[in-house]
Each structure stands twice: as C-alpha cells, then as structure tokens.
Short mmCIF file of C-alpha atoms in Angstrom, two decimals:
data_model
loop_
_atom_site.label_atom_id
_atom_site.label_comp_id
_atom_site.label_asym_id
_atom_site.label_seq_id
_atom_site.Cartn_x
_atom_site.Cartn_y
_atom_site.Cartn_z
CA MET A 177 28.54 37.16 1.83
CA PRO A 178 26.05 33.42 1.80
CA LYS A 179 22.62 34.49 2.31
CA GLU A 180 21.14 34.12 5.25
CA HIS A 181 18.13 31.59 5.18
CA ALA A 182 14.58 32.23 7.86
CA ASN A 183 14.88 29.93 10.54
CA TRP A 184 11.28 30.39 10.74
CA SER A 185 8.58 28.07 8.50
CA PRO A 186 5.21 29.04 8.14
CA TYR A 187 4.72 25.21 8.07
CA ASP A 188 4.34 22.04 11.12
CA ASN A 189 3.91 18.48 9.91
CA ASN A 190 1.41 17.37 12.75
CA GLY A 191 1.69 13.69 11.92
CA GLY A 192 -1.10 11.05 11.43
CA THR A 193 -2.17 8.70 8.55
CA CYS A 194 -5.50 8.75 5.93
CA VAL A 195 -6.67 5.47 4.86
CA ALA A 196 -9.75 5.08 2.27
CA ILE A 197 -11.04 2.32 0.28
CA ALA A 198 -13.76 1.66 -2.14
CA GLY A 199 -15.89 -0.86 -2.63
CA ALA A 200 -18.97 -1.97 -5.08
CA ASP A 201 -21.34 -0.10 -3.29
CA TYR A 202 -19.83 1.26 0.11
CA CYS A 203 -17.05 3.89 1.11
CA VAL A 204 -13.95 3.39 3.72
CA ILE A 205 -12.55 6.68 5.06
CA ALA A 206 -10.55 6.60 8.14
CA ALA A 207 -8.27 8.40 9.84
CA ASP A 208 -6.60 8.32 13.60
CA THR A 209 -6.94 10.78 15.89
CA ARG A 210 -3.40 11.89 16.98
CA MET A 211 -2.10 15.11 16.58
CA SER A 212 1.10 15.78 17.72
CA THR A 213 4.31 18.42 17.05
CA GLY A 214 7.78 17.22 17.21
CA TYR A 215 7.74 14.95 19.57
CA SER A 216 4.89 15.74 21.59
CA ILE A 217 1.06 15.23 21.43
CA LEU A 218 -1.06 17.69 21.37
CA THR A 219 -4.20 16.24 21.37
CA ARG A 220 -5.79 12.58 21.01
CA GLU A 221 -8.91 13.27 20.26
CA TYR A 222 -8.45 15.63 17.00
CA SER A 223 -10.25 14.70 13.65
CA LYS A 224 -9.11 14.55 10.29
CA ILE A 225 -12.28 14.08 8.47
CA CYS A 226 -14.36 16.53 7.35
CA LYS A 227 -18.12 16.30 5.59
CA LEU A 228 -17.58 18.01 2.12
CA ALA A 229 -21.36 17.44 1.30
CA ASP A 230 -23.63 14.44 1.49
CA LYS A 231 -21.10 11.72 -0.59
CA SER A 232 -17.99 13.40 -0.02
CA PHE A 233 -15.99 12.93 3.03
CA MET A 234 -12.22 14.12 2.76
CA ALA A 235 -9.18 12.44 5.16
CA SER A 236 -6.27 14.97 5.35
CA SER A 237 -3.35 14.65 7.06
CA GLY A 238 -0.35 17.24 7.13
CA PHE A 239 -0.44 20.55 8.66
CA GLN A 240 -3.87 21.06 10.07
CA ALA A 241 -4.16 24.59 10.05
CA ASP A 242 -3.70 24.35 6.51
CA VAL A 243 -6.34 21.29 6.65
CA LYS A 244 -9.26 23.61 8.30
CA ALA A 245 -8.35 26.78 6.07
CA LEU A 246 -8.75 24.01 2.64
CA GLN A 247 -11.82 22.53 4.42
CA LYS A 248 -13.24 25.84 5.15
CA VAL A 249 -12.99 27.24 1.55
CA LEU A 250 -14.25 23.93 0.01
CA SER A 251 -17.25 23.90 2.52
CA SER A 252 -17.96 27.37 1.08
CA ARG A 253 -17.40 26.41 -2.39
CA HIS A 254 -19.97 23.93 -1.87
CA LEU A 255 -22.92 26.03 -0.22
CA ILE A 256 -21.89 28.60 -3.23
CA TYR A 257 -22.56 25.17 -5.45
CA GLN A 258 -25.59 24.05 -4.13
CA HIS A 259 -27.32 28.07 -4.07
CA GLN A 260 -26.66 27.75 -7.69
CA HIS A 261 -27.61 24.56 -9.30
CA ASN A 262 -30.26 23.41 -6.12
CA LYS A 263 -28.20 20.35 -5.19
CA GLN A 264 -25.19 18.52 -3.68
CA MET A 265 -22.02 18.55 -5.60
CA SER A 266 -21.15 15.01 -7.09
CA CYS A 267 -18.04 13.12 -5.58
CA PRO A 268 -16.07 13.58 -8.91
CA ALA A 269 -16.74 16.63 -9.06
CA MET A 270 -15.45 17.36 -5.75
CA ALA A 271 -12.82 15.66 -6.63
CA GLN A 272 -12.06 18.35 -9.18
CA LEU A 273 -12.53 21.04 -7.09
CA LEU A 274 -10.32 20.23 -4.51
CA SER A 275 -7.70 19.92 -7.34
CA ASN A 276 -8.24 23.40 -8.24
CA THR A 277 -8.45 24.57 -4.83
CA LEU A 278 -5.02 23.17 -4.24
CA TYR A 279 -3.35 24.20 -7.08
CA TYR A 280 -4.74 27.75 -7.05
CA LYS A 281 -1.53 28.29 -4.08
CA ARG A 282 0.92 26.27 -6.07
CA PHE A 283 3.46 28.81 -5.34
CA PHE A 284 2.31 28.99 -1.30
CA PRO A 285 0.99 25.37 -1.30
CA TYR A 286 -1.66 24.27 1.42
CA TYR A 287 1.04 21.35 3.68
CA ALA A 288 -2.08 19.20 3.33
CA PHE A 289 -2.01 15.42 1.91
CA ASN A 290 -5.89 14.35 0.95
CA VAL A 291 -8.03 11.49 0.48
CA LEU A 292 -11.71 11.66 -0.64
CA GLY A 293 -13.41 9.01 -0.64
CA GLY A 294 -17.53 9.09 -1.31
CA LEU A 295 -20.27 7.00 -3.88
CA ASP A 296 -20.10 8.36 -7.47
CA SER A 297 -23.48 9.08 -9.31
CA GLU A 298 -24.01 5.39 -10.01
CA GLY A 299 -23.92 4.64 -6.48
CA LYS A 300 -20.00 2.71 -6.72
CA GLY A 301 -17.34 3.86 -4.09
CA CYS A 302 -14.99 5.75 -4.80
CA VAL A 303 -11.12 7.36 -3.57
CA PHE A 304 -9.61 10.19 -5.19
CA THR A 305 -5.63 10.88 -3.75
CA TYR A 306 -3.93 13.65 -4.10
CA ASP A 307 -0.44 15.13 -3.47
CA ALA A 308 0.21 18.59 -1.71
CA VAL A 309 -0.76 20.18 -5.02
CA GLY A 310 -3.18 18.68 -6.71
CA SER A 311 -2.59 16.07 -8.60
CA TYR A 312 -5.18 13.43 -8.25
CA GLU A 313 -6.31 10.12 -9.29
CA ARG A 314 -9.02 7.79 -8.93
CA VAL A 315 -8.29 4.79 -7.72
CA GLY A 316 -9.47 2.08 -5.48
CA TYR A 317 -7.87 2.64 -2.18
CA SER A 318 -5.48 4.99 -0.70
CA ALA A 319 -3.14 5.79 2.59
CA GLN A 320 -1.79 9.20 3.05
CA GLY A 321 0.27 10.60 6.11
CA SER A 322 3.28 9.43 8.23
CA GLY A 323 2.01 5.58 7.95
CA ALA A 324 0.91 5.45 4.15
CA THR A 325 4.44 3.67 3.45
CA LEU A 326 3.44 0.69 6.02
CA ILE A 327 0.03 0.83 5.00
CA THR A 328 0.26 1.07 1.03
CA PRO A 329 2.14 -1.69 0.27
CA PHE A 330 0.03 -3.96 2.63
CA LEU A 331 -2.99 -3.02 0.67
CA ASP A 332 -1.50 -3.87 -2.20
CA ASN A 333 -1.29 -7.24 -1.41
CA GLN A 334 -4.72 -7.74 -0.07
CA LEU A 335 -6.56 -5.76 -2.52
CA LYS A 336 -4.55 -5.60 -5.90
CA SER A 337 -5.42 -7.95 -8.86
CA PRO A 338 -3.73 -11.57 -8.98
CA SER A 339 -0.70 -11.18 -11.07
CA PRO A 340 0.94 -7.23 -11.49
CA LEU A 341 0.61 -8.37 -15.13
CA LEU A 342 -2.97 -7.45 -15.28
CA LEU A 343 -3.73 -4.49 -14.67
CA PRO A 344 -7.51 -3.48 -13.33
CA ALA A 345 -9.88 -2.18 -14.87
CA LYS A 346 -10.00 1.56 -14.46
CA ASP A 347 -12.43 2.38 -11.99
CA ALA A 348 -11.45 -0.80 -10.33
CA VAL A 349 -13.34 -1.24 -6.60
CA THR A 350 -12.60 -3.98 -4.08
CA PRO A 351 -14.81 -6.64 -4.23
CA LEU A 352 -14.37 -7.33 -0.42
CA SER A 353 -17.26 -6.94 1.52
CA GLU A 354 -18.30 -3.54 3.83
CA ALA A 355 -17.47 -5.75 7.06
CA GLU A 356 -14.40 -7.20 5.78
CA ALA A 357 -13.35 -3.94 4.28
CA ILE A 358 -13.55 -2.30 7.62
CA ASP A 359 -11.54 -4.92 9.44
CA LEU A 360 -8.62 -4.70 6.88
CA VAL A 361 -8.91 -1.12 7.88
CA LYS A 362 -8.50 -1.93 11.75
CA THR A 363 -5.58 -4.18 10.73
CA CYS A 364 -3.55 -1.48 8.76
CA PHE A 365 -4.35 0.99 11.51
CA SER A 366 -3.35 -1.26 14.30
CA SER A 367 0.16 -2.52 12.41
CA ALA A 368 0.85 1.26 11.72
CA THR A 369 0.48 2.37 15.48
CA GLU A 370 3.52 0.03 16.51
CA ARG A 371 5.98 1.12 13.83
CA ASP A 372 4.87 4.59 13.53
CA ILE A 373 5.43 7.18 16.46
CA TYR A 374 2.87 9.53 14.76
CA THR A 375 -0.14 7.27 14.73
CA GLY A 376 -2.40 5.80 17.52
CA ASP A 377 -4.84 6.93 20.17
CA SER A 378 -8.17 5.68 17.94
CA VAL A 379 -9.17 5.56 14.52
CA GLU A 380 -12.13 7.37 13.15
CA ILE A 381 -13.81 5.72 10.42
CA ILE A 382 -17.00 6.51 8.38
CA ILE A 383 -18.59 4.21 5.78
CA LEU A 384 -20.59 5.78 3.52
CA ASN A 385 -23.14 3.59 1.39
CA ALA A 386 -26.70 3.79 0.04
CA LYS A 387 -28.60 3.49 3.20
CA GLY A 388 -26.68 6.58 4.42
CA VAL A 389 -23.63 7.28 6.88
CA ARG A 390 -22.07 5.38 9.89
CA HIS A 391 -19.38 6.64 12.04
CA GLU A 392 -17.23 3.47 13.89
CA SER A 393 -14.44 4.30 16.43
CA GLU A 394 -11.78 1.81 17.54
CA PRO A 395 -9.07 2.84 20.52
CA LEU A 396 -5.56 2.26 19.64
CA ARG A 397 -2.11 2.19 21.66
CA LYS A 398 -1.37 5.65 23.45
CA ASP A 399 2.25 5.38 23.35
CA MET B 325 21.30 11.34 -1.52
CA SER B 326 22.07 9.00 0.50
CA ILE B 327 25.06 6.85 0.25
CA PHE B 328 22.76 4.07 1.88
CA GLU B 329 20.47 4.24 -1.27
CA TYR B 330 23.13 4.49 -3.75
CA ASN B 331 22.14 0.64 -4.76
CA GLY B 332 19.27 -0.22 -3.66
CA SER B 333 18.47 -3.27 -1.04
CA ALA B 334 15.48 -4.66 0.71
CA LEU B 335 16.09 -7.05 3.80
CA VAL B 336 13.68 -9.62 6.12
CA ALA B 337 14.26 -11.90 8.83
CA MET B 338 11.62 -13.59 10.55
CA VAL B 339 11.35 -15.81 13.17
CA GLY B 340 8.82 -19.19 13.04
CA LYS B 341 8.51 -22.32 15.06
CA ASN B 342 11.81 -23.71 15.52
CA CYS B 343 12.62 -21.84 12.51
CA PHE B 344 13.53 -18.84 10.40
CA ALA B 345 13.49 -17.07 6.82
CA ILE B 346 15.70 -14.89 5.79
CA ALA B 347 14.91 -13.23 2.37
CA SER B 348 16.37 -10.25 0.06
CA ASP B 349 15.68 -8.31 -3.53
CA ARG B 350 17.91 -9.17 -5.78
CA ARG B 351 18.69 -5.70 -7.76
CA LEU B 352 21.73 -3.44 -7.51
CA GLY B 353 21.77 -0.35 -8.98
CA VAL B 354 23.79 2.24 -9.44
CA GLN B 355 21.01 5.43 -8.27
CA LEU B 356 18.07 5.31 -11.13
CA GLN B 357 20.32 2.59 -13.60
CA THR B 358 19.92 -0.96 -13.00
CA ILE B 359 23.63 -3.13 -13.38
CA ALA B 360 22.39 -6.78 -11.73
CA THR B 361 19.13 -8.74 -11.61
CA ASP B 362 20.72 -11.27 -9.57
CA PHE B 363 22.89 -9.68 -6.84
CA GLN B 364 24.01 -12.39 -3.95
CA ARG B 365 22.66 -9.84 -0.39
CA ILE B 366 22.23 -13.19 2.33
CA PHE B 367 25.16 -15.31 3.12
CA LYS B 368 25.82 -18.62 4.56
CA ILE B 369 28.30 -18.26 7.67
CA HIS B 370 27.46 -21.92 8.69
CA ASP B 371 24.51 -24.38 8.33
CA LYS B 372 22.88 -22.71 11.07
CA LEU B 373 23.80 -18.89 10.46
CA PHE B 374 23.22 -16.41 7.55
CA LEU B 375 23.87 -12.82 7.20
CA GLY B 376 21.97 -10.83 4.76
CA LEU B 377 23.70 -7.13 4.30
CA SER B 378 22.03 -4.28 3.06
CA GLY B 379 23.45 -0.97 1.94
CA LEU B 380 26.23 0.05 -0.40
CA GLY B 381 27.21 -3.38 -2.24
CA SER B 382 30.66 -2.67 -2.54
CA ASP B 383 30.86 -2.51 1.50
CA ALA B 384 28.17 -5.19 1.74
CA GLN B 385 31.14 -7.81 0.21
CA THR B 386 34.21 -6.22 2.16
CA LEU B 387 32.02 -6.85 5.06
CA HIS B 388 30.92 -10.74 4.41
CA GLN B 389 34.84 -11.05 3.65
CA ARG B 390 36.26 -10.45 6.55
CA LEU B 391 33.14 -12.07 8.32
CA VAL B 392 33.89 -15.28 6.84
CA PHE B 393 37.73 -14.31 7.43
CA ARG B 394 36.72 -14.29 11.41
CA HIS B 395 34.58 -17.29 11.24
CA LYS B 396 37.08 -19.34 10.10
CA LEU B 397 39.60 -18.56 12.51
CA TYR B 398 37.14 -19.19 14.95
CA GLN B 399 36.57 -22.25 13.47
CA LEU B 400 39.94 -23.65 13.52
CA ARG B 401 40.51 -21.95 16.92
CA GLU B 402 37.24 -23.55 18.89
CA GLU B 403 37.04 -26.46 16.47
CA ARG B 404 33.36 -25.34 16.21
CA ASP B 405 30.86 -23.53 14.94
CA MET B 406 30.41 -19.81 16.29
CA LYS B 407 26.49 -19.08 18.06
CA PRO B 408 24.44 -16.68 16.59
CA GLU B 409 24.85 -14.69 19.57
CA THR B 410 28.22 -14.48 19.05
CA PHE B 411 28.30 -14.26 16.15
CA ALA B 412 26.31 -10.52 16.39
CA SER B 413 28.84 -9.34 18.77
CA LEU B 414 31.35 -9.91 17.00
CA VAL B 415 29.87 -7.96 14.16
CA SER B 416 28.45 -5.38 15.93
CA ALA B 417 32.14 -4.88 17.31
CA ILE B 418 33.68 -4.79 13.52
CA LEU B 419 31.30 -1.80 12.29
CA TYR B 420 32.12 0.01 15.97
CA GLU B 421 35.64 -0.17 14.85
CA LYS B 422 35.05 2.24 12.10
CA ARG B 423 32.90 4.38 14.19
CA PHE B 424 34.27 7.16 12.73
CA GLY B 425 34.64 6.25 8.86
CA PRO B 426 31.61 3.40 9.01
CA TYR B 427 31.15 0.78 6.96
CA PHE B 428 27.39 1.70 4.83
CA CYS B 429 25.87 -1.34 5.78
CA GLN B 430 22.81 -2.03 7.83
CA PRO B 431 23.30 -6.18 8.96
CA VAL B 432 20.74 -8.74 9.44
CA ILE B 433 22.16 -11.56 11.34
CA ALA B 434 19.88 -14.95 11.84
CA GLY B 435 20.32 -18.17 12.65
CA LEU B 436 19.76 -21.13 14.86
CA GLY B 437 21.15 -21.16 18.57
CA GLU B 438 21.61 -23.33 21.69
CA ASP B 439 18.86 -25.88 21.32
CA ASP B 440 17.82 -25.30 18.03
CA LYS B 441 15.96 -22.01 19.18
CA PRO B 442 15.37 -19.10 16.54
CA PHE B 443 17.58 -16.09 16.75
CA ILE B 444 17.16 -12.75 14.74
CA CYS B 445 18.62 -9.64 14.70
CA THR B 446 19.57 -6.25 12.97
CA MET B 447 22.08 -3.32 13.81
CA ASP B 448 22.57 0.10 12.02
CA SER B 449 25.68 0.93 10.50
CA ILE B 450 28.22 1.79 13.77
CA GLY B 451 27.36 -1.55 15.22
CA ALA B 452 24.09 -0.82 17.91
CA LYS B 453 22.22 -4.14 17.95
CA GLU B 454 18.78 -4.87 17.67
CA LEU B 455 17.43 -8.04 18.86
CA ALA B 456 13.66 -8.47 18.51
CA LYS B 457 11.43 -11.59 18.90
CA ASP B 458 9.31 -11.41 16.01
CA PHE B 459 11.15 -9.36 12.31
CA VAL B 460 13.52 -7.60 11.47
CA VAL B 461 13.66 -5.20 8.65
CA ALA B 462 16.39 -3.13 6.80
CA GLY B 463 17.01 -1.41 3.20
CA THR B 464 15.73 0.89 1.26
CA ALA B 465 12.52 -0.45 1.53
CA SER B 466 12.10 -1.09 5.27
CA GLU B 467 9.46 1.61 5.92
CA SER B 468 7.33 -0.97 3.54
CA LEU B 469 8.69 -3.85 4.88
CA TYR B 470 7.81 -2.81 8.66
CA GLY B 471 4.12 -2.07 7.53
CA ALA B 472 3.85 -5.12 5.93
CA CYS B 473 5.16 -7.86 8.21
CA GLU B 474 3.68 -5.89 11.22
CA SER B 475 0.01 -6.94 9.64
CA MET B 476 1.04 -10.04 8.13
CA PHE B 477 3.20 -12.07 11.61
CA LYS B 478 1.85 -14.20 13.50
CA PRO B 479 4.03 -16.37 16.11
CA ASP B 480 4.85 -19.56 15.62
CA MET B 481 4.05 -20.24 11.47
CA ASP B 482 6.02 -23.50 10.18
CA HIS B 483 8.62 -23.41 7.83
CA GLU B 484 5.23 -23.44 4.81
CA GLU B 485 3.17 -20.93 6.46
CA LEU B 486 6.51 -18.67 7.25
CA PHE B 487 8.06 -19.04 3.63
CA GLU B 488 4.34 -17.61 2.47
CA THR B 489 4.48 -14.97 4.74
CA VAL B 490 7.53 -13.68 3.89
CA SER B 491 7.34 -13.88 0.58
CA GLN B 492 4.38 -11.81 0.20
CA ALA B 493 5.72 -9.33 2.84
CA LEU B 494 8.95 -8.67 0.63
CA LEU B 495 7.21 -8.83 -2.94
CA SER B 496 4.87 -6.19 -1.91
CA SER B 497 7.18 -4.07 -0.05
CA VAL B 498 9.51 -3.91 -2.87
CA ASP B 499 7.09 -3.49 -5.43
CA ARG B 500 6.16 -0.02 -4.02
CA ASP B 501 10.41 0.76 -4.12
CA CYS B 502 12.05 2.09 -7.01
CA LEU B 503 15.15 1.15 -5.82
CA SER B 504 14.79 -2.55 -4.90
CA GLY B 505 12.98 -5.69 -6.39
CA TRP B 506 13.88 -7.54 -9.75
CA GLY B 507 12.26 -10.58 -7.75
CA GLY B 508 13.32 -12.16 -4.30
CA HIS B 509 15.63 -14.57 -2.90
CA VAL B 510 14.10 -16.49 -0.05
CA TYR B 511 16.22 -19.12 2.61
CA VAL B 512 13.83 -21.28 5.29
CA VAL B 513 15.99 -22.90 7.93
CA THR B 514 14.54 -25.70 10.13
CA PRO B 515 17.04 -27.74 12.12
CA THR B 516 17.27 -30.30 9.83
CA GLU B 517 17.44 -28.58 6.43
CA VAL B 518 17.90 -25.24 4.55
CA THR B 519 15.82 -24.22 1.51
CA GLU B 520 16.68 -21.87 -1.03
CA ARG B 521 13.94 -20.36 -3.44
CA ILE B 522 14.12 -17.92 -6.00
CA LEU B 523 10.60 -15.64 -6.24
CA LYS B 524 9.49 -14.29 -9.33
CA GLY B 525 7.60 -10.72 -8.96
CA ARG B 526 7.97 -7.55 -10.83
CA MET B 527 10.62 -6.96 -13.25
CA ASP B 528 11.16 -3.60 -12.49
#
C-alpha cells in the first residue's frame, strides 16, 4: 500500500521581489509592497523591509509568516548584542548572524529569501545575498523573489565588469552615483511588474548613506 | 526534468522601425553535457521570413523540414512567398495536429509582411499563437529574456540600435542560464538586406 502524504503544507508563498545594490558610500535596498497567496492579492501595502540595525536593512521575499518570525528573532538577538557590547552590530556581523539563524533551522527551514543591505565599518555599501538555509555571499548587487530571474540578468548587464573575463574585486561596489542607482532600481521594478504577476502595486526604496536613512516610494502597476 | 529542458535553448525576436531582429544561442546539450557549440536554431523560410525553434533539438529539425516542404509547395501553387501571418497560422495548425502527442518545440516566427511591416509571434508547443508588438522570447532562458528585453526595449529602434539591444539582452540572459549560451546568432532583417552576425560571449 503506497505511503499517504500530507495534503497540508506548513508553507505558503506570498510572492514579491527584493533588490539591493551597493555603492561606494551608499546602499539601496528595495522591495515591492504586494503580498499575495495563489492568484489572489492579500494586500497592496505590505513592507518586506526590516531595519535590523542602524546600518543593516533586510529585505525578504517568500513566506511572510516565516519572514516575520525571522525578523523578530534577529531584532531580539541584536538587542541582546547591544546590551552585552554597548554598540550596534556591524553589517558583516549581522550577515553572519542571519546565516547562523537560518542554518539553525536547517531541517525545517524559514521559507525566506533574504537580501541584507547596509554600510560596512568603512562606510562602503555592502549587500549580502542568502538562500533559505543560510548560504551567503557578499556581492555588489542582488535580487531575490519571484521577479529575481527577470531582474538579475539586467543588473548583470548594467553593473558587471566590461568583460566577463575580468573578475571583479572581492569587495566590488558599483561606480554608479546614488541617483543613478535609485533610477536603475525603479527601472528594474517597472520591468519586473510587467511580466511577473506577483510583483507590483508599489516599490519601497531605502537609501542608506553617511548622512542617514532615506525612504522613497514609487507606484507600480496594480494589475 | 522536463523534455523542454533536455537540450537547452534561448530565442528572442524584437521589432524595430521597419525592421526586425531574431537571435538565438548556439549551444546544443544533452542535459548537463555540451555536444555542439554551433547549433542552428533559426531557419530562413524566405528572404523576409525567419523561423526560430526552441526546445527539443530533434523536433526542431523535424519541424523545420516539414515547414520548408510545406512552404515550397505553397510557392509552387501560389507562385509567391508566404506572408508571415499565414505562415504563423500554418505552424499553429501543424502543431495542433499533434495535440495528443506534440512536438516539444516552442517556435518564434519573425518576418516582414505587407508593406514591409515587421511581424513577430511565438506559440506554445500545441500551437497557441501569441502576437506581440514589441518582442517575443522562448527557451530555457525565457524568464531571464523577459526581464532583460522588458528593461532594454524601446519602440522604433533603427537596425543598428536594434542589433545592439537584442545582443545585450540575449547575452545577459543566457549568462544566467546553464543550459544555453556558447555565443549568439543574430539576424537583423530590413526591407533591403539581411545581416547575419555571430556573437562571442561567455563560452560556458
């Protein structure tokens, strides 16, 4: 008699796309604000970005209940760190914490596809990209979520080194200016919205630089 | 593993001002192994009509042979070339004949119709036509191609700018797909000439 499988899954996919780009002295983190389930929209105004520390913002797509739980765990761990060390966590430190937190649940994972963006201790932009179980890498730019396959090749074309034979430096950041990077992000989301049904409504953009944090919001197609 | 992902392919066609471009990758693989790096996926039906076939390589070649045969018959009977819209309907009918045992191909048709107006369309493996005014994509790299084309496309590009745009879109997209790549093959067709160019990209 063949084994019966559960027809209930603990996971759901709420869709959405997240993007982050690291600059010489800034970091742009963006995510759309649509939350869906199946072919329905749950809300058009849901923020997928969470401030983990002064200089670390995490954008996560996937199953938002797991994302919410992950954000709570990381925020409380950061609070404990602040009590014990009397300072904020640096972005690379938060990156490692996120990786460890995700791997902790290796055999019942957080269904969360994260991008961590911020400024490192030298003030340079840094972006870390993750899979669901904590494998991570520092990169110059990244996209995660339902629109990632549409956006990533375009970012490669605009931000990668001129020849594929030239390997970029380990801590490569884009030479683009802050305004150019923000414009690029808006273009990415407009294009992804056209072809991905789970992306749209509006895009929330966070810009981190030496002066502080700035928010921008741009409407997207609602269909 | 889907049969559509057995050989790997990337196809794109884009409309410009009184011209069109159709481009493909050059890899033929058997799952993870690369067999050929010069595989022809785009075929000329007549001077102003090109057909690209993504998906299973064997079905692509067989379909091409059948369609060339049908077009030659048409030329003999009608004493003229087929219009792209007509050819698209022919491809659609031939695919639907095999509704319950289909060809595992997704065609991309591009041509200059009446008054040299550019025409592009794609269809699924059983012949459902999708007409577009801007661009159409097919193959294992189709999602990447959708993103790249959507961001890079502008209406009414001339043939030089169109070539640059299609090439950049194709190369960026196949670089994110393991099953397609090993260069590119781009045809740019205007009412007066056909330019065929080979692109060198990441050879992996």
